[in-house]
mmCIF file of C-alpha atoms and ligand atoms in Angstrom:
data_model
loop_
_atom_site.group_PDB
_atom_site.id
_atom_site.type_symbol
_atom_site.label_atom_id
_atom_site.label_comp_id
_atom_site.label_asym_id
_atom_site.label_seq_id
_atom_site.Cartn_x
_atom_site.Cartn_y
_atom_site.Cartn_z
ATOM 1 C CA MET A 1 18.762 0.942 -1.837
ATOM 2 C CA GLY A 2 15.069 1.845 -2.138
ATOM 3 C CA ASN A 3 14.024 5.149 -0.612
ATOM 4 C CA VAL A 4 11.597 5.549 2.259
ATOM 5 C CA HIS A 5 9.117 8.384 1.798
ATOM 6 C CA VAL A 6 7.018 9.501 4.767
ATOM 7 C CA LEU A 7 4.126 11.411 3.218
ATOM 8 C CA ASP A 8 3.642 14.345 5.554
ATOM 9 C CA HIS A 9 0.700 16.009 3.797
ATOM 10 C CA PRO A 10 -1.417 17.627 6.563
ATOM 11 C CA LEU A 11 -4.597 15.826 5.462
ATOM 12 C CA ILE A 12 -2.845 12.454 5.641
ATOM 13 C CA GLN A 13 -1.457 13.215 9.091
ATOM 14 C CA HIS A 14 -4.803 14.539 10.368
ATOM 15 C CA LYS A 15 -6.738 11.488 9.216
ATOM 16 C CA LEU A 16 -4.066 9.099 10.492
ATOM 17 C CA THR A 17 -4.615 10.458 14.016
ATOM 18 C CA PHE A 18 -8.255 9.296 13.935
ATOM 19 C CA ILE A 19 -7.236 5.967 12.381
ATOM 20 C CA ARG A 20 -4.913 5.371 15.343
ATOM 21 C CA ASP A 21 -7.543 6.397 17.906
ATOM 22 C CA VAL A 22 -8.844 3.345 19.772
ATOM 23 C CA SER A 23 -12.301 4.948 20.017
ATOM 24 C CA THR A 24 -12.739 5.103 16.213
ATOM 25 C CA GLY A 25 -15.321 2.479 15.187
ATOM 26 C CA THR A 26 -15.194 0.108 12.227
ATOM 27 C CA LYS A 27 -17.222 2.227 9.780
ATOM 28 C CA GLU A 28 -15.215 5.374 10.341
ATOM 29 C CA PHE A 29 -11.922 3.449 10.456
ATOM 30 C CA ARG A 30 -12.656 1.873 7.056
ATOM 31 C CA GLU A 31 -13.619 5.222 5.522
ATOM 32 C CA LEU A 32 -10.524 6.944 6.866
ATOM 33 C CA VAL A 33 -8.160 4.198 5.655
ATOM 34 C CA ASN A 34 -9.606 4.521 2.157
ATOM 35 C CA GLU A 35 -9.345 8.311 2.247
ATOM 36 C CA VAL A 36 -5.708 8.178 3.316
ATOM 37 C CA ALA A 37 -4.997 5.589 0.618
ATOM 38 C CA THR A 38 -6.417 8.003 -1.971
ATOM 39 C CA LEU A 39 -4.281 10.867 -0.687
ATOM 40 C CA MET A 40 -1.177 8.669 -0.614
ATOM 41 C CA ALA A 41 -1.871 7.453 -4.158
ATOM 42 C CA PHE A 42 -1.998 11.081 -5.275
ATOM 43 C CA GLU A 43 1.533 11.613 -3.928
ATOM 44 C CA ILE A 44 2.859 8.294 -5.242
ATOM 45 C CA THR A 45 1.670 8.909 -8.788
ATOM 46 C CA ARG A 46 3.490 12.259 -9.112
ATOM 47 C CA HIS A 47 6.276 10.625 -11.104
ATOM 48 C CA LEU A 48 4.043 9.117 -13.804
ATOM 49 C CA PRO A 49 5.282 10.105 -17.250
ATOM 50 C CA LEU A 50 3.105 12.202 -19.548
ATOM 51 C CA GLN A 51 2.851 12.413 -23.292
ATOM 52 C CA GLU A 52 1.820 15.439 -25.304
ATOM 53 C CA VAL A 53 -1.437 15.196 -27.200
ATOM 54 C CA THR A 54 -3.623 17.602 -29.128
ATOM 55 C CA VAL A 55 -7.214 17.913 -27.992
ATOM 56 C CA GLU A 56 -10.011 19.822 -29.688
ATOM 57 C CA THR A 57 -11.697 22.242 -27.268
ATOM 58 C CA PRO A 58 -14.980 23.966 -28.236
ATOM 59 C CA VAL A 59 -12.902 26.897 -29.501
ATOM 60 C CA GLY A 60 -9.941 25.194 -31.136
ATOM 61 C CA PRO A 61 -7.002 22.802 -30.732
ATOM 62 C CA ALA A 62 -5.022 22.706 -27.464
ATOM 63 C CA GLN A 63 -1.704 21.064 -26.696
ATOM 64 C CA SER A 64 -2.301 18.968 -23.598
ATOM 65 C CA HIS A 65 -1.095 15.816 -21.816
ATOM 66 C CA THR A 66 -2.227 12.284 -21.064
ATOM 67 C CA LEU A 67 -0.537 9.552 -19.055
ATOM 68 C CA ALA A 68 2.103 7.616 -20.959
ATOM 69 C CA GLY A 69 4.177 4.616 -20.035
ATOM 70 C CA LYS A 70 3.356 1.532 -18.067
ATOM 71 C CA LYS A 71 -0.125 0.634 -16.995
ATOM 72 C CA LEU A 72 -0.732 0.317 -13.276
ATOM 73 C CA GLY A 73 -1.640 -2.560 -11.015
ATOM 74 C CA ILE A 74 -2.665 -2.541 -7.366
ATOM 75 C CA VAL A 75 -1.895 -5.519 -5.166
ATOM 76 C CA PRO A 76 -3.543 -5.554 -1.744
ATOM 77 C CA ILE A 77 -2.061 -8.066 0.678
ATOM 78 C CA LEU A 78 -5.095 -9.916 2.052
ATOM 79 C CA ARG A 79 -6.796 -9.226 4.066
ATOM 80 C CA ALA A 80 -6.051 -5.811 5.564
ATOM 81 C CA GLY A 81 -4.639 -4.495 2.264
ATOM 82 C CA LEU A 82 -8.197 -4.656 0.888
ATOM 83 C CA GLY A 83 -8.936 -1.659 3.077
ATOM 84 C CA MET A 84 -6.659 0.474 0.908
ATOM 85 C CA SER A 85 -7.351 -0.774 -2.624
ATOM 86 C CA ASP A 86 -10.619 1.122 -3.223
ATOM 87 C CA GLY A 87 -8.921 4.302 -2.071
ATOM 88 C CA VAL A 88 -6.231 3.889 -4.728
ATOM 89 C CA LEU A 89 -8.831 2.916 -7.343
ATOM 90 C CA ASN A 90 -10.636 6.212 -6.685
ATOM 91 C CA LEU A 91 -7.709 7.906 -8.417
ATOM 92 C CA ILE A 92 -6.679 5.193 -10.861
ATOM 93 C CA PRO A 93 -9.928 3.455 -11.807
ATOM 94 C CA ALA A 94 -8.395 1.676 -14.807
ATOM 95 C CA ALA A 95 -5.752 -0.091 -12.721
ATOM 96 C CA LYS A 96 -5.964 -3.868 -12.537
ATOM 97 C CA VAL A 97 -6.098 -5.426 -9.099
ATOM 98 C CA GLY A 98 -4.128 -8.530 -8.128
ATOM 99 C CA HIS A 99 -4.485 -10.221 -4.758
ATOM 100 C CA ILE A 100 -1.921 -11.951 -2.594
ATOM 101 C CA GLY A 101 -3.201 -13.735 0.500
ATOM 102 C CA LEU A 102 -0.825 -13.962 3.434
ATOM 103 C CA TYR A 103 -1.291 -14.384 7.142
ATOM 104 C CA ARG A 104 1.259 -14.220 9.889
ATOM 105 C CA ASP A 105 1.661 -17.428 11.821
ATOM 106 C CA PRO A 106 0.951 -16.173 15.357
ATOM 107 C CA GLU A 107 3.728 -18.329 16.844
ATOM 108 C CA THR A 108 6.570 -17.776 14.390
ATOM 109 C CA LEU A 109 5.331 -14.433 12.913
ATOM 110 C CA GLN A 110 6.363 -15.898 9.538
ATOM 111 C CA PRO A 111 4.065 -15.136 6.572
ATOM 112 C CA VAL A 112 2.165 -18.011 4.997
ATOM 113 C CA GLU A 113 0.877 -17.519 1.415
ATOM 114 C CA TYR A 114 -2.615 -18.942 0.888
ATOM 115 C CA TYR A 115 -3.725 -17.137 -2.298
ATOM 116 C CA ALA A 116 -2.281 -15.370 -5.341
ATOM 117 C CA LYS A 117 -4.173 -14.087 -8.377
ATOM 118 C CA LEU A 118 -2.479 -11.474 -10.535
ATOM 119 C CA PRO A 119 -3.066 -9.776 -13.905
ATOM 120 C CA SER A 120 -1.784 -11.816 -16.866
ATOM 121 C CA ASP A 121 0.209 -8.906 -18.392
ATOM 122 C CA ILE A 122 2.310 -8.636 -15.255
ATOM 123 C CA GLU A 123 5.594 -7.638 -16.989
ATOM 124 C CA GLU A 124 3.928 -4.607 -18.561
ATOM 125 C CA ARG A 125 2.568 -3.100 -15.360
ATOM 126 C CA GLU A 126 3.893 -0.957 -12.565
ATOM 127 C CA PHE A 127 2.561 -2.327 -9.266
ATOM 128 C CA ILE A 128 1.663 -0.667 -6.005
ATOM 129 C CA VAL A 129 1.552 -3.238 -3.194
ATOM 130 C CA VAL A 130 -0.747 -1.989 -0.429
ATOM 131 C CA ASP A 131 -0.990 -3.065 3.199
ATOM 132 C CA PRO A 132 -1.780 -0.840 6.176
ATOM 133 C CA MET A 133 0.956 -2.343 8.375
ATOM 134 C CA LEU A 134 4.657 -3.036 7.810
ATOM 135 C CA ALA A 135 5.646 -4.693 11.079
ATOM 136 C CA THR A 136 8.391 -7.356 10.913
ATOM 137 C CA GLY A 137 8.259 -6.910 7.140
ATOM 138 C CA GLY A 138 7.765 -10.628 6.566
ATOM 139 C CA SER A 139 4.448 -10.231 4.721
ATOM 140 C CA ALA A 140 5.637 -7.426 2.442
ATOM 141 C CA VAL A 141 8.924 -9.201 1.648
ATOM 142 C CA GLU A 142 7.001 -12.356 0.730
ATOM 143 C CA ALA A 143 4.353 -10.499 -1.333
ATOM 144 C CA ILE A 144 7.006 -8.620 -3.314
ATOM 145 C CA GLN A 145 8.911 -11.888 -3.823
ATOM 146 C CA SER A 146 5.726 -13.510 -5.082
ATOM 147 C CA LEU A 147 5.189 -10.676 -7.588
ATOM 148 C CA LYS A 148 8.804 -10.722 -8.801
ATOM 149 C CA LYS A 149 8.750 -14.510 -9.192
ATOM 150 C CA ARG A 150 5.797 -14.095 -11.572
ATOM 151 C CA GLY A 151 7.555 -11.455 -13.666
ATOM 152 C CA ALA A 152 6.797 -8.059 -12.093
ATOM 153 C CA ASN A 153 9.715 -5.685 -12.544
ATOM 154 C CA GLN A 154 8.429 -2.350 -11.240
ATOM 155 C CA ILE A 155 6.977 -2.358 -7.752
ATOM 156 C CA LYS A 156 6.301 0.204 -5.027
ATOM 157 C CA LEU A 157 5.173 -0.545 -1.479
ATOM 158 C CA MET A 158 2.569 1.663 0.219
ATOM 159 C CA CYS A 159 1.706 1.232 3.912
ATOM 160 C CA LEU A 160 0.036 3.416 6.508
ATOM 161 C CA ILE A 161 2.387 2.674 9.388
ATOM 162 C CA ALA A 162 5.758 0.937 9.527
ATOM 163 C CA ALA A 163 8.163 -0.141 12.228
ATOM 164 C CA PRO A 164 11.877 0.414 11.579
ATOM 165 C CA GLU A 165 12.357 -3.372 11.638
ATOM 166 C CA GLY A 166 9.931 -3.804 8.721
ATOM 167 C CA VAL A 167 11.524 -1.067 6.664
ATOM 168 C CA GLU A 168 14.956 -2.647 7.164
ATOM 169 C CA ALA A 169 13.682 -6.104 6.214
ATOM 170 C CA VAL A 170 12.189 -4.839 2.938
ATOM 171 C CA GLN A 171 15.281 -2.787 2.131
ATOM 172 C CA GLU A 172 17.517 -5.786 2.734
ATOM 173 C CA ALA A 173 15.426 -8.273 0.729
ATOM 174 C CA HIS A 174 14.343 -5.862 -2.020
ATOM 175 C CA PRO A 175 16.772 -2.940 -2.321
ATOM 176 C CA ASP A 176 15.095 -1.843 -5.561
ATOM 177 C CA ILE A 177 11.734 -1.065 -3.914
ATOM 178 C CA ASP A 178 10.645 2.410 -2.812
ATOM 179 C CA ILE A 179 8.498 2.444 0.341
ATOM 180 C CA TYR A 180 5.759 5.037 0.946
ATOM 181 C CA LEU A 181 4.388 5.529 4.459
ATOM 182 C CA ALA A 182 2.048 7.823 6.334
ATOM 183 C CA ALA A 183 4.132 7.264 9.490
ATOM 184 C CA LEU A 184 7.292 5.536 10.647
ATOM 185 C CA ASP A 185 6.684 4.448 14.243
ATOM 186 C CA GLU A 186 8.987 3.599 17.108
ATOM 187 C CA LYS A 187 9.301 -0.175 17.375
ATOM 188 C CA LEU A 188 7.646 -3.590 17.555
ATOM 189 C CA ASN A 189 6.432 -5.168 20.772
ATOM 190 C CA GLU A 190 7.128 -8.783 21.707
ATOM 191 C CA LYS A 191 4.031 -9.928 19.775
ATOM 192 C CA GLY A 192 5.141 -8.210 16.586
ATOM 193 C CA TYR A 193 2.684 -5.306 16.915
ATOM 194 C CA ILE A 194 3.755 -1.826 15.920
ATOM 195 C CA ILE A 195 4.126 0.590 18.845
ATOM 196 C CA PRO A 196 2.208 2.881 19.010
ATOM 197 C CA GLY A 197 0.657 1.770 15.681
ATOM 198 C CA LEU A 198 -3.096 1.344 15.416
ATOM 199 C CA GLY A 199 -3.661 -2.198 16.732
ATOM 200 C CA ASP A 200 -4.707 -5.023 14.419
ATOM 201 C CA ALA A 201 -5.548 -3.408 11.083
ATOM 202 C CA GLY A 202 -7.531 -6.370 9.703
ATOM 203 C CA ASP A 203 -9.664 -6.690 12.832
ATOM 204 C CA ARG A 204 -10.355 -2.949 12.975
ATOM 205 C CA LEU A 205 -11.254 -2.826 9.260
ATOM 206 C CA PHE A 206 -13.555 -5.801 9.273
ATOM 207 C CA GLY A 207 -14.887 -5.720 12.828
ATOM 208 C CA THR A 208 -13.431 -9.113 13.776
ATOM 209 C CA LYS A 209 -11.552 -10.022 16.929
HETATM 210 C C1 PRP B 1 -1.133 -7.876 9.156
HETATM 211 C C2 PRP B 1 -0.930 -6.717 8.204
HETATM 212 C C3 PRP B 1 0.233 -7.177 7.384
HETATM 213 C C4 PRP B 1 1.036 -7.968 8.368
HETATM 214 C C5 PRP B 1 2.199 -7.137 8.808
HETATM 215 O O1 PRP B 1 -1.816 -8.895 8.537
HETATM 216 O O2 PRP B 1 -2.062 -6.415 7.441
HETATM 217 O O3 PRP B 1 -0.111 -7.967 6.273
HETATM 218 O O4 PRP B 1 0.195 -8.226 9.497
HETATM 219 O O5 PRP B 1 3.021 -7.872 9.637
HETATM 220 P P1 PRP B 1 4.495 -8.293 9.226
HETATM 221 O O6 PRP B 1 5.148 -7.085 8.638
HETATM 222 O O7 PRP B 1 5.104 -8.701 10.531
HETATM 223 O O8 PRP B 1 4.406 -9.430 8.262
HETATM 224 P P2 PRP B 1 -2.256 -10.222 9.324
HETATM 225 O O9 PRP B 1 -1.203 -11.271 9.206
HETATM 226 O O10 PRP B 1 -2.680 -9.849 10.715
HETATM 227 O O11 PRP B 1 -3.455 -10.746 8.465
HETATM 228 P P3 PRP B 1 -4.857 -10.061 8.095
HETATM 229 O O12 PRP B 1 -4.566 -8.947 7.145
HETATM 230 O O13 PRP B 1 -5.588 -11.193 7.438
HETATM 231 O O14 PRP B 1 -5.523 -9.578 9.348
HETATM 232 N N1 URA B 2 -0.339 -6.313 11.909
HETATM 233 C C1 URA B 2 -1.250 -5.446 12.397
HETATM 234 O O1 URA B 2 -2.414 -5.467 11.987
HETATM 235 N N2 URA B 2 -0.854 -4.559 13.319
HETATM 236 C C2 URA B 2 0.396 -4.497 13.778
HETATM 237 O O2 URA B 2 0.704 -3.644 14.630
HETATM 238 C C3 URA B 2 1.332 -5.419 13.262
HETATM 239 C C4 URA B 2 0.935 -6.313 12.330
#
């Protein structure tokens, strides 16, 4: 079963408070989401393997390290996931970015895929799927399925806020996936919104309603 990691770094928790705040406007909301994504990416990449290399400093050779192993890919789930991808790219600028477009049917809450464009060397990459919200889990389950179907074999899921229902859905459908969150909230309401959550992430990021 994949592990759930709630990243309790004080800076993440501080910024998340202002992300939740209904009085935070679009510009500040977007900036904060990207900042938290950067901080979360820092925690998520702790495991990356290193290789020893020799580097020539101005005064002689030094044994040092560079990243080894798989190359990285970021997959924002459109559209709200776009709000997190630049934040991750701040730390990993060489990562390739794939996109999966999903929306929740407002009646059934089921995800509908409308777009998928992924790097061609998909088997060779470790992917971080990003989406601010993990509510029923339908979108994340579908996005991960879409990646696996195309050959991805190492995937992590990174969300700002999850409901327990969403975590359970991902764990059941994809027991191999680790989930990284800034907060695990209480529940879903009858419309599938996370309580207390932050409202509609896509609308708050892009100023739509
Ligand atoms: C939101 C959010 C997730 C999804 C989570 O997207 O960004 O993708 O809902 O809900 P789920 O876990 O119940 O599937 P939405 O469908 O509102 O689309 P948007 O990003 O285009 O606004
Ligand atoms: N999608 C959102 O944007 N917010 C929620 O609370 C649930 C799904």
